[in-house]
Coordinates of C-alpha atoms and ligand atoms in Angstrom, one line a residue:
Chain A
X1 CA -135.5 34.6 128.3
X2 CA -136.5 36.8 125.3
X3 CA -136.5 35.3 121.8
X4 CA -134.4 36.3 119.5
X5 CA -135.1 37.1 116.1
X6 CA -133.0 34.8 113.1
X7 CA -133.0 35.0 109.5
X8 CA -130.2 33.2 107.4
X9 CA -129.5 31.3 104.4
X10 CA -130.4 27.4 104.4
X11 CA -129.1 25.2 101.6
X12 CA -129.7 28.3 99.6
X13 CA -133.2 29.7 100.5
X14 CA -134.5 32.0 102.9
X15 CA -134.7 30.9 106.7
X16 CA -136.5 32.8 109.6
X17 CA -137.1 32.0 112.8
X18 CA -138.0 33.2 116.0
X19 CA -135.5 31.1 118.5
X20 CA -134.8 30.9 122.3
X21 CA -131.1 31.9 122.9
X22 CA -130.5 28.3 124.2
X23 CA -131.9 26.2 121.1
X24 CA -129.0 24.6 119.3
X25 CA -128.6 25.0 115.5
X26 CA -128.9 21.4 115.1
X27 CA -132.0 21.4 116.7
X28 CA -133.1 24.5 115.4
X29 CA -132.6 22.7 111.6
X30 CA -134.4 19.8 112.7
X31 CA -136.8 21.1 114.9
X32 CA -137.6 24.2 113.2
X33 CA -136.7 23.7 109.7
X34 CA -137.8 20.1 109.4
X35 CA -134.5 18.9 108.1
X36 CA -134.0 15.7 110.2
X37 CA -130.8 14.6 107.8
X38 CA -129.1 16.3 110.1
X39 CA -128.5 13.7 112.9
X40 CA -127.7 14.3 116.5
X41 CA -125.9 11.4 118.1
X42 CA -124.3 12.6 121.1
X43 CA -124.5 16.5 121.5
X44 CA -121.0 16.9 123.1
X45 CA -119.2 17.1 119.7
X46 CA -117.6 14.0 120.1
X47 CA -119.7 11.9 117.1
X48 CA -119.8 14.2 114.3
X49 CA -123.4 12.8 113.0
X50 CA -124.6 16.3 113.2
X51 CA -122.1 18.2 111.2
X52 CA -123.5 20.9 108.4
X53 CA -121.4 22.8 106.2
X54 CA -121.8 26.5 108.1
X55 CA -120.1 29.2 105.4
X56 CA -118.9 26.5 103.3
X57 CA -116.9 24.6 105.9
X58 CA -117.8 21.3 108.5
X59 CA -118.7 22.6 111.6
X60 CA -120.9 20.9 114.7
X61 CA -124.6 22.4 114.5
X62 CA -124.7 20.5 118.3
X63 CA -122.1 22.9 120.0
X64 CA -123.5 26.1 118.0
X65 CA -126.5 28.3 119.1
X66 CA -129.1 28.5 116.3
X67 CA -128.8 32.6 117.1
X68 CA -125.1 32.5 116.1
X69 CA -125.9 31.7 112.5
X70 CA -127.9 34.7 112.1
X71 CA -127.3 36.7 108.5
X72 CA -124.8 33.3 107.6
X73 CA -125.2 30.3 105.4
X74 CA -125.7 26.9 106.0
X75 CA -126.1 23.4 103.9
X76 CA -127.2 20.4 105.4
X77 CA -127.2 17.0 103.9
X78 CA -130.8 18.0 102.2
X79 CA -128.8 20.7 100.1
X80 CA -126.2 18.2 98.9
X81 CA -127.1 17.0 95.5
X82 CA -128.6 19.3 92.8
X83 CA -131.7 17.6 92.4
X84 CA -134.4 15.3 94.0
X85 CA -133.6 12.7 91.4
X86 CA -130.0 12.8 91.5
X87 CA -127.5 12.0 94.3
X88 CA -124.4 13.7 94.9
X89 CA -121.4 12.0 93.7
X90 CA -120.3 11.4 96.7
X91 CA -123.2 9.8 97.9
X92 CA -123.9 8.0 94.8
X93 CA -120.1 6.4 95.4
X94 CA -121.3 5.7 99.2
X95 CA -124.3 3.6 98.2
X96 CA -122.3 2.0 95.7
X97 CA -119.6 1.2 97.2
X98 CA -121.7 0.0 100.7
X99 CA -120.1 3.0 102.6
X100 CA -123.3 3.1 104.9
X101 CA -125.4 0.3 106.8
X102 CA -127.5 2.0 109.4
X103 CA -127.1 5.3 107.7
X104 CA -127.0 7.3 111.1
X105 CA -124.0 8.6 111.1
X106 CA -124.1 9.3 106.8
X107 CA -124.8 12.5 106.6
X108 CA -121.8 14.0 108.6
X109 CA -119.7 12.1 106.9
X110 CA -121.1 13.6 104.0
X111 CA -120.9 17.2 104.7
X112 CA -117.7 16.5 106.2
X113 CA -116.4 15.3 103.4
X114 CA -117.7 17.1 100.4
X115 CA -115.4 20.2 101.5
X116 CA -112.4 18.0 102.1
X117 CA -112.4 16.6 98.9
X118 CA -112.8 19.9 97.1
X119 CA -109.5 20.9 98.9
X120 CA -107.7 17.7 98.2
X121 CA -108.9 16.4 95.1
X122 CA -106.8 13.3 95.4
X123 CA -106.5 12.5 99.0
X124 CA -104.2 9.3 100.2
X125 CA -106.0 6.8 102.6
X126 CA -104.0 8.2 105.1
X127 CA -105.5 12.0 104.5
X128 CA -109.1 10.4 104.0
X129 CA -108.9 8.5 107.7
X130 CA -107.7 11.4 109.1
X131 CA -110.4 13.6 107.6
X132 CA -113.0 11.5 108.9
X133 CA -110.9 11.0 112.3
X134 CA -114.2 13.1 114.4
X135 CA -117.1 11.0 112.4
X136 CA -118.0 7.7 114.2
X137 CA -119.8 4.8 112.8
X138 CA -120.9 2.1 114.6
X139 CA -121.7 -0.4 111.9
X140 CA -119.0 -0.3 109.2
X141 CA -115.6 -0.6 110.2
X142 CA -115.1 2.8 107.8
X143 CA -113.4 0.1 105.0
X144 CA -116.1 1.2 102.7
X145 CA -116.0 4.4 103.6
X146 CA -112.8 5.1 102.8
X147 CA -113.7 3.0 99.5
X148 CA -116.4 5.4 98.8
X149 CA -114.8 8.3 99.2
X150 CA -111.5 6.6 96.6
X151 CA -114.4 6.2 94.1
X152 CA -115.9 9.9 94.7
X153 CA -112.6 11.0 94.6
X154 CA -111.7 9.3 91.0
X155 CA -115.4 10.2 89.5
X156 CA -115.1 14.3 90.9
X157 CA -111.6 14.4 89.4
X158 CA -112.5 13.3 85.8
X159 CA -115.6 16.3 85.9
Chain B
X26 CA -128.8 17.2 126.9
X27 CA -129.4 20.8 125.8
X28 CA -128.0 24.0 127.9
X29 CA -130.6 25.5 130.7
X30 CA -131.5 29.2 129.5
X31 CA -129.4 32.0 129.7
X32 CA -128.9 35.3 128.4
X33 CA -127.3 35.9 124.8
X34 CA -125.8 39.1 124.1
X35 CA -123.8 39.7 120.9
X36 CA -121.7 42.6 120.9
X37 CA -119.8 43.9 117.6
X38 CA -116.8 45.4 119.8
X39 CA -114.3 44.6 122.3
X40 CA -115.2 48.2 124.1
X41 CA -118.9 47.3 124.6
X42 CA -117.8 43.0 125.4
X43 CA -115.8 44.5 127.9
X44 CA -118.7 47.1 129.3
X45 CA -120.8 43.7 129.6
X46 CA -118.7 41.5 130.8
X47 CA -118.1 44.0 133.7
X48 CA -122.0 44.6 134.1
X49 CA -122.7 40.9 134.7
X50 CA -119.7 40.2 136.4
X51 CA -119.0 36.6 137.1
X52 CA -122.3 35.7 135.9
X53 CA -121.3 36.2 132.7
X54 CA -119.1 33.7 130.2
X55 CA -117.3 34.7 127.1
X56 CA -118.4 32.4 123.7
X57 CA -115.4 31.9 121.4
X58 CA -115.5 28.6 118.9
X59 CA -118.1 27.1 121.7
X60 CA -116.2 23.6 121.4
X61 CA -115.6 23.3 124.9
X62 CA -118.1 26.1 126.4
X63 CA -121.0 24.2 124.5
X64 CA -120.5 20.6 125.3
X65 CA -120.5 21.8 128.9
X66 CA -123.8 23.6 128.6
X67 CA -125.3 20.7 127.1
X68 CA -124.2 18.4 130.2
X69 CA -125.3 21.8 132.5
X70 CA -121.3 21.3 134.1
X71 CA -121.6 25.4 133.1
X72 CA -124.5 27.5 133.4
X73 CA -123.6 30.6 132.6
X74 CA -126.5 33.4 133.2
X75 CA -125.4 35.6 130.1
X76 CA -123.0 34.4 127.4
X77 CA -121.3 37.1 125.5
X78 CA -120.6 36.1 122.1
X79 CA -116.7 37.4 120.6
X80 CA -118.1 36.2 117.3
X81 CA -119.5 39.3 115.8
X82 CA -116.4 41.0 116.9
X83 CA -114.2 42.4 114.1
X84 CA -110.9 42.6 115.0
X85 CA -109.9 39.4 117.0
X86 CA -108.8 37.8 114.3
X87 CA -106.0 37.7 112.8
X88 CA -102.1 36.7 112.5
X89 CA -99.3 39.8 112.3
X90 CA -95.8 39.4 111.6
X91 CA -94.4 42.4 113.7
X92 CA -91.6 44.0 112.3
X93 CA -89.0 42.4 115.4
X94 CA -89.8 39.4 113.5
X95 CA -92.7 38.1 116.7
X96 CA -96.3 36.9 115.1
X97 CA -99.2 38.4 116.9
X98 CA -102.7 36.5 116.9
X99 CA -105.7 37.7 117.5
X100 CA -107.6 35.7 120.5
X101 CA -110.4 35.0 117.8
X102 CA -108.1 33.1 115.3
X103 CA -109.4 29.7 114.4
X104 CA -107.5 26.8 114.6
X105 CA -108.0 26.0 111.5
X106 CA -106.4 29.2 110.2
X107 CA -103.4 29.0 112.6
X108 CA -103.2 25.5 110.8
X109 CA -102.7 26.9 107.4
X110 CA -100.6 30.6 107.9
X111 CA -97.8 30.2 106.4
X112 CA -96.4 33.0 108.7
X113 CA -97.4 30.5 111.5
X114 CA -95.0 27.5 109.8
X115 CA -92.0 30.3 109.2
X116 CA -91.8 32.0 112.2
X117 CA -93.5 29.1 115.0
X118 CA -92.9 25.8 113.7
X119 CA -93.7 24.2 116.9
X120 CA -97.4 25.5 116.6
X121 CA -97.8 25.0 113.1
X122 CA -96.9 21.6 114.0
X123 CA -99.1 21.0 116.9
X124 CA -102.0 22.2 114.9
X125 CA -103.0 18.9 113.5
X126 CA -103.6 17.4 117.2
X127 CA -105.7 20.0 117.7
X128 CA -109.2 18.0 118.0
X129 CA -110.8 17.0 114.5
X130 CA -111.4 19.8 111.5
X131 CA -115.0 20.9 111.9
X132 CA -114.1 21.3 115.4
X133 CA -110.7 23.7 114.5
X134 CA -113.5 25.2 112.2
X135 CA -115.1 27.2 114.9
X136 CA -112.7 26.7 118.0
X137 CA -110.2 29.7 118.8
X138 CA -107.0 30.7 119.6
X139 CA -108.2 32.3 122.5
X140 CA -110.3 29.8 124.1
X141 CA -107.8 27.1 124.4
X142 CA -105.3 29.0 126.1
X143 CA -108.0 30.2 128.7
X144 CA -110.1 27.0 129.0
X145 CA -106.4 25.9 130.2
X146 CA -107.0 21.9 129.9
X147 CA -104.0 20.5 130.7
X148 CA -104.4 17.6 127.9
X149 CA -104.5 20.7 125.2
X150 CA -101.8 20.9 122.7
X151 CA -102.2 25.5 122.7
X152 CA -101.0 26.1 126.5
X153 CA -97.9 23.5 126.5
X154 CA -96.8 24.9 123.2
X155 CA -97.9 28.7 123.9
X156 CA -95.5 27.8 127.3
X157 CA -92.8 26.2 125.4
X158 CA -92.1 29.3 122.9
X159 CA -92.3 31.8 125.5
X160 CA -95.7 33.0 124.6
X161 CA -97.2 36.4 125.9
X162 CA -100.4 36.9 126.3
X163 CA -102.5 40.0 126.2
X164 CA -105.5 40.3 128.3
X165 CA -107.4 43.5 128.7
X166 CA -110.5 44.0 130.9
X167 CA -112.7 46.9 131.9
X168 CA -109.6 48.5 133.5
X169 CA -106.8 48.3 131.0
X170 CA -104.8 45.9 130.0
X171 CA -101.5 43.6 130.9
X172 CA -99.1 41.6 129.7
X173 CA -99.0 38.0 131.2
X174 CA -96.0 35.2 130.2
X175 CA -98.0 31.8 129.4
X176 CA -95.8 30.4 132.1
X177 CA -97.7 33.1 134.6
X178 CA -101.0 32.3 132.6
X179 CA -101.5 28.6 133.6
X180 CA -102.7 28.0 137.0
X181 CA -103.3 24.8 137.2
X182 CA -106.3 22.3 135.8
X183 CA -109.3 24.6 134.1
X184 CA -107.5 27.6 135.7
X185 CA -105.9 31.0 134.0
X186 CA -104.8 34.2 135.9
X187 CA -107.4 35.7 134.4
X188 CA -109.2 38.7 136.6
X189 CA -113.2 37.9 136.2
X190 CA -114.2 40.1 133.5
X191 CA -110.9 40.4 132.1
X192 CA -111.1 38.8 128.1
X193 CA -107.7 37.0 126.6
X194 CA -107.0 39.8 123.6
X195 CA -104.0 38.9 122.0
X196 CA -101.2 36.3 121.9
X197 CA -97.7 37.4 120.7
X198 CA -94.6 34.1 120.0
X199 CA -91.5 35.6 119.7
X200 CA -89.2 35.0 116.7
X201 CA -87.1 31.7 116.9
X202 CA -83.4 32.3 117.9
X203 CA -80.6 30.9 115.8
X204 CA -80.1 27.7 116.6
X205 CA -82.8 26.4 117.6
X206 CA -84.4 23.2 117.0
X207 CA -88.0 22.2 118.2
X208 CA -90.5 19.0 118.2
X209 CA -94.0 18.0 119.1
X210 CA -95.1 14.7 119.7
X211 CA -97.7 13.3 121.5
X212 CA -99.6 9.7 120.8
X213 CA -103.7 9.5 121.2
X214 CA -105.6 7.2 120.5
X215 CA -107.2 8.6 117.3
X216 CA -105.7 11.4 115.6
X217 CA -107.8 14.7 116.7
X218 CA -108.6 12.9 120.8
X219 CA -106.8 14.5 123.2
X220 CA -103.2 12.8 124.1
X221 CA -102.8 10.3 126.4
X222 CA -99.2 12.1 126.9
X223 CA -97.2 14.5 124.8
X224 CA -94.4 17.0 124.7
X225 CA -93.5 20.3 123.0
X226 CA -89.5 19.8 123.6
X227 CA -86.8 22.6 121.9
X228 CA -83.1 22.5 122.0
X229 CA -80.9 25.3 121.2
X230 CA -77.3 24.1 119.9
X231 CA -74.0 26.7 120.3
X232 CA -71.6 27.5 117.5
X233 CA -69.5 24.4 118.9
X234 CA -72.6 22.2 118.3
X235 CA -73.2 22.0 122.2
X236 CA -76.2 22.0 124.2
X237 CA -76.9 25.2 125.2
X238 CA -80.5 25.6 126.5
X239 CA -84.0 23.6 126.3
X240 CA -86.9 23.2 127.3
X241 CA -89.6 19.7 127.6
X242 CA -92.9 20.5 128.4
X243 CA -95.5 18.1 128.7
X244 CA -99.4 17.6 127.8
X245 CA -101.7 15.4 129.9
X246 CA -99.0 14.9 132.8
X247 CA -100.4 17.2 135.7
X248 CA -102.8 19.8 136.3
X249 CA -101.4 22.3 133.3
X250 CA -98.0 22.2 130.9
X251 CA -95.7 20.9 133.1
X252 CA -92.1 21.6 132.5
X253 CA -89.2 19.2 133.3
X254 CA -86.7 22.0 134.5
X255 CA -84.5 19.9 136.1
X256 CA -84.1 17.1 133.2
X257 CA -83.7 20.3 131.1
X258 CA -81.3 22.0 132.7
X259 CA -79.4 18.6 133.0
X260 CA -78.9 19.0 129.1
X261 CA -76.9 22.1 129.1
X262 CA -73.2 21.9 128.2
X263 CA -74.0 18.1 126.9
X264 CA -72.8 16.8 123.5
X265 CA -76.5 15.7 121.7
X266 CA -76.5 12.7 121.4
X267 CA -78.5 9.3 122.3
X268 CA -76.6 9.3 125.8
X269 CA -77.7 12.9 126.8
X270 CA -81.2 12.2 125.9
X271 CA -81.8 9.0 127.8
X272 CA -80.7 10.7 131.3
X273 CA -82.7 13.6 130.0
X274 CA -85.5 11.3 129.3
X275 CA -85.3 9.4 132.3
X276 CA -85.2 12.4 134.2
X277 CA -88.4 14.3 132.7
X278 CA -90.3 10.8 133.3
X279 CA -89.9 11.5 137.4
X280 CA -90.3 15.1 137.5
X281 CA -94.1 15.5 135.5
X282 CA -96.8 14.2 137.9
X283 CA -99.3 12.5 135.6
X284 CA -102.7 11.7 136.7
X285 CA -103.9 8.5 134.7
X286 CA -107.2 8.3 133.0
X287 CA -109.3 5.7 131.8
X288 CA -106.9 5.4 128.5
X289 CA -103.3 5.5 130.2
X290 CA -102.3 4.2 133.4
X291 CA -99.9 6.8 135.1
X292 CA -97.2 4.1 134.7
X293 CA -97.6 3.8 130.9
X294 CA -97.7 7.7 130.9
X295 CA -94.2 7.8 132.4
X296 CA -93.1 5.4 129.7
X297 CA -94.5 7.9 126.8
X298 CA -93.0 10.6 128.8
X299 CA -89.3 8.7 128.4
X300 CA -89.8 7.6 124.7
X301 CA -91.2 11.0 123.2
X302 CA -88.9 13.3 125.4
X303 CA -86.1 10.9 123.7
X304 CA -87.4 10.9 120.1
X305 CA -88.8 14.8 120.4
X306 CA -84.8 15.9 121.3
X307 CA -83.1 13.5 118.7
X308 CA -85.7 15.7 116.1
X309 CA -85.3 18.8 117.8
X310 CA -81.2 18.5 117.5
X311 CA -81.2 17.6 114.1
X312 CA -83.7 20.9 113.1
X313 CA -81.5 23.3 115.7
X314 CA -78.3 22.0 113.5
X315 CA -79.7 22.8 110.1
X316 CA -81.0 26.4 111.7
X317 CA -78.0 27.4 112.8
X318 CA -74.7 28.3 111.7
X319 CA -73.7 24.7 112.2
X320 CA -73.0 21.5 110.2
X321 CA -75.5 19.3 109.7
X322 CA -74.0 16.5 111.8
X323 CA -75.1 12.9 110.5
X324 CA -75.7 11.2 114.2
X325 CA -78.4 12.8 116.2
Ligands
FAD402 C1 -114.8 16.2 120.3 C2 -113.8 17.3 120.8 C3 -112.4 17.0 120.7 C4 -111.5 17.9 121.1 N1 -110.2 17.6 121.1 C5 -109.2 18.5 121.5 C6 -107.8 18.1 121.5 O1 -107.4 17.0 121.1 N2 -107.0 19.1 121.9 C7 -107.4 20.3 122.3 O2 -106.5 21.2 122.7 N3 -108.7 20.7 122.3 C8 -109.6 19.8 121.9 N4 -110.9 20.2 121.9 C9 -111.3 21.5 122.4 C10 -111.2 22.6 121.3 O3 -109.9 22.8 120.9 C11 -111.8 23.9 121.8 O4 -111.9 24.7 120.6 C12 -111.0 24.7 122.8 O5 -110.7 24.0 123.9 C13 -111.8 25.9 123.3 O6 -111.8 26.9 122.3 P1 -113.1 27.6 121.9 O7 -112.7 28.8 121.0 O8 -114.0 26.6 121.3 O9 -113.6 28.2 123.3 P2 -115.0 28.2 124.0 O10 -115.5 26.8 124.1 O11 -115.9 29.2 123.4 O12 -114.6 28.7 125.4 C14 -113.8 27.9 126.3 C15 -113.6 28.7 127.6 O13 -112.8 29.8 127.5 C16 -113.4 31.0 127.8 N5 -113.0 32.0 126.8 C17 -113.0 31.8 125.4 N6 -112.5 32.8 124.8 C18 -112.0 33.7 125.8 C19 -111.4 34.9 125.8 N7 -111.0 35.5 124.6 N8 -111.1 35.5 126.9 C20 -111.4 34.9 128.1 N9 -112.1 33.8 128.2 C21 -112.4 33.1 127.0 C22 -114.9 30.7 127.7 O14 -115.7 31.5 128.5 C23 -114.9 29.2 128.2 O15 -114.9 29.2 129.6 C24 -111.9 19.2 121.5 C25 -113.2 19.6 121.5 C26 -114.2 18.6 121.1 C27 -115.6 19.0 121.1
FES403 S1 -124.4 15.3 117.9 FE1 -123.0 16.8 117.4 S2 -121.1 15.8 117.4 FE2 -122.5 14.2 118.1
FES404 S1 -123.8 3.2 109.1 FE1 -124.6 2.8 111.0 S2 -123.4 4.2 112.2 FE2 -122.4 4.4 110.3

């Protein structure tokens, strides 16, 4: 099958690639790009490890073709903070607040989250488990997670 | 896994998705969102030869409020903006309520409108609800188009009366009568997993307060939105109340024909069937009263 040509925006630079129609975003930013924060857990959409922020909002870069995010933007967890030095405050409030053990599945909840609390600055427990309701994590029992993202929450509001 | 190869063609109209999707015939698939086209690449259950992508395609999305007071919705609508409207939550409260069943956010981020109604899983919230407010859908394929009902539309599991080649355009709900009342309910085992059982229920009330029509039509309980017609029709002339619900309850239970899964024995499906088709009325009643001319009685 003929390649196709792909040039978009990742975690604001320049991207290019040359891509089989088949190859899946996900793997196309890992692959390709060398951005292996993007985790791939299941590749059914089911486990949300490999969400990226695709025009601003959480999408699954496992059930989207690398070709469809031609001429679009996308930021994976690499893109998050502004600096090498400095974390995000979200993930600042994860590592504090123990909202990771393995780390697998961090980085989607991440991405997924960074978006949600910029709509709902404030968000109840309720909101936050149900914003997180298609990101597993086998390890922490999502208490601290939802901890974490109380503390981000708090910290991004007084900014 | 990842999908076997195939060929991608991205067309920036409806005119030339059409002219391709006739070419290729049924070799080829339409691409919506991808959030149920995908996952079945990746596990090769579909291998289309040629995907043709709707995404680059202006002019599929959107939400109209017609002047007759209907909404029309462009097949390429994401869930997550059918979620929001707030012509959606004025004019079909039953969808804006179903919306937040709909899978999890990033995956109403990309999936459609469109290609819920035609992947037709009968544990979708889209199809019972685009069945229980009367729903037409517009399909149009290399031909022309047509007009199908979504009771027409559904034809059993993973099955449409879609013509090969022919896309799913448009979907139009028409405007809420007065009096009225409506509910969806469904219980999962997460929010955003698909339902073990659930139903899109709606009651309309006459200007004596009496049950005049409804409709119960349930998610996860057959091979597509199955409607209780019988335990529906059992409901016209009746005072609502907690007495007309139980025998319509306890009728819908018997009519749907519910598979069972690894999550819900068909038994305990028939017990959700009884307790939301109870609960969705008693809400439904109480809404149809305060969207009528009527009273708003205290005892539902
Ligand atoms: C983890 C997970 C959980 C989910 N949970 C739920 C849930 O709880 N409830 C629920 O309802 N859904 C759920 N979904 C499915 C999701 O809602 C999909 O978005 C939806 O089923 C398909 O819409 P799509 O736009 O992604 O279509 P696609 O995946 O692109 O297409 C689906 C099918 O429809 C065909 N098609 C698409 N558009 C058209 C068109 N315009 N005309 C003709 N044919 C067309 C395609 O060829 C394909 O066969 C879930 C998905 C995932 C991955
Ligand atoms: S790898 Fe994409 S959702 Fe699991
Ligand atoms: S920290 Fe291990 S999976 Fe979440």
């Amino acid at each position: 099958m003929e390649n196709h040509q792909l040039s978009l925006v990742v975690n604001g630079q320049p991207a290019e690639g040359q891509v089989e129609p088949r190859l899946l975003l996900s793997d196309f930013l890992r692959h390709e790009l060398g951005l292996t924060g993007t985790h791939v857990g299941c590749e059914h959409g089911v486990c949300g490890a490999c969400t990226v922020q695709f025009d601003g909002q959480p999408v699954r870069s496992c059930l989207m073709l690398a070709v469809q995010a031609n001429g679009h933007e996308v930021l994976t967890v690499e893109g998050l903070a502004d600096s090498r030095e400095q974390l995000h405050p979200l993930q600042q409030a994860f590592w504090e607040a123990h909202g990771l053990q393995c780390g697998f599945c961090t980085p989607g909840f991440l991405m997924t989250l960074v978006p949600f609390l910029a709509e709902n600055p404030d968000p109840s427990e309720r909101e936050i488990r149900e914003a997180i309701s298609g990101n597993l994590c086998r390890c922490t029992g999502y208490q601290n997670i939802v901890t974490a993202v109380r503390l981000a929450a708090d910290r991004l509001r007084a900014i | 896994m990842k999908p076997p190869p195939f060929k991608y063609l991205a067309p920036d109209s409806l005119e030339q998705a059409l002219e391709l999707m006739a070419q290729y015939g049924g070799e080829a698939k339409p691409l919506a969102g991808g959030q149920s086209l995908i996952p079945a690449m990746n596990f090769r259950v579909a291998q289309p030869a040629v995907l043709v992508d709707l995404n680059r395609i202006t002019g599929l999305e959107y939400i109209k409020t017609a002047e007759d007071g209907s909404l029309a919705m462009g097949a390429m609508t994401r869930q997550r903006d059918l979620e929001f409207d707030p012509q959606v939550a004025e004019r079909v409260p039953l969808l804006h309520e179903c919306m937040p069943h709909v899978a999890h956010p990033q995956i109403r981020n990309r999936g459609t409108l469109g290609g819920s109604l035609a992947h037709a899983d009968p544990a979708a919230e889209l199809p019972v609800v685009a069945v229980a407010a009367s729903a037409r859908i517009r399909a149009q394929g290399s031909r022309g188009e047509r007009w199908i009902e979504a009771e027409q539309f559904f034809q059993g599991m993973f099955t449409t009366a879609l013509e090969p080649g022919e896309l799913l355009v448009e979907v139009v709900f028409p405007p809420a009568e007065p009096g009225i009342g409506w509910s969806f309910l469904e219980v999962s085992r997460r929010r955003g997993d698909y339902a073990m059982l659930g139903i899109a229920a709606s009651l309309s009330l006459n200007a004596q307060g009496v049950c005049s029509a409804a409709r119960l039509v349930f998610m996860n309980a057959g091979d597509g939105p199955i409607e209780a017609r019988q335990a529906a029709a059992g409901l016209s002339g009746q005072q609502p109340g907690p007495e007309a619900f139980e025998q319509a309850a306890a009728a819908a239970q018997q009519e749907i024909d519910p598979l069972g899964n690894v999550h819900a024995t068909v038994a305990y499906q028939r017990h959700l069937a009884t307790v939301l088709t109870r609960r969705a009325l008693a809400i439904a009643a109480e809404r149809a009263r305060g969207n009528g001319n009527l009273p708003a009685a205290g005892a539902a």
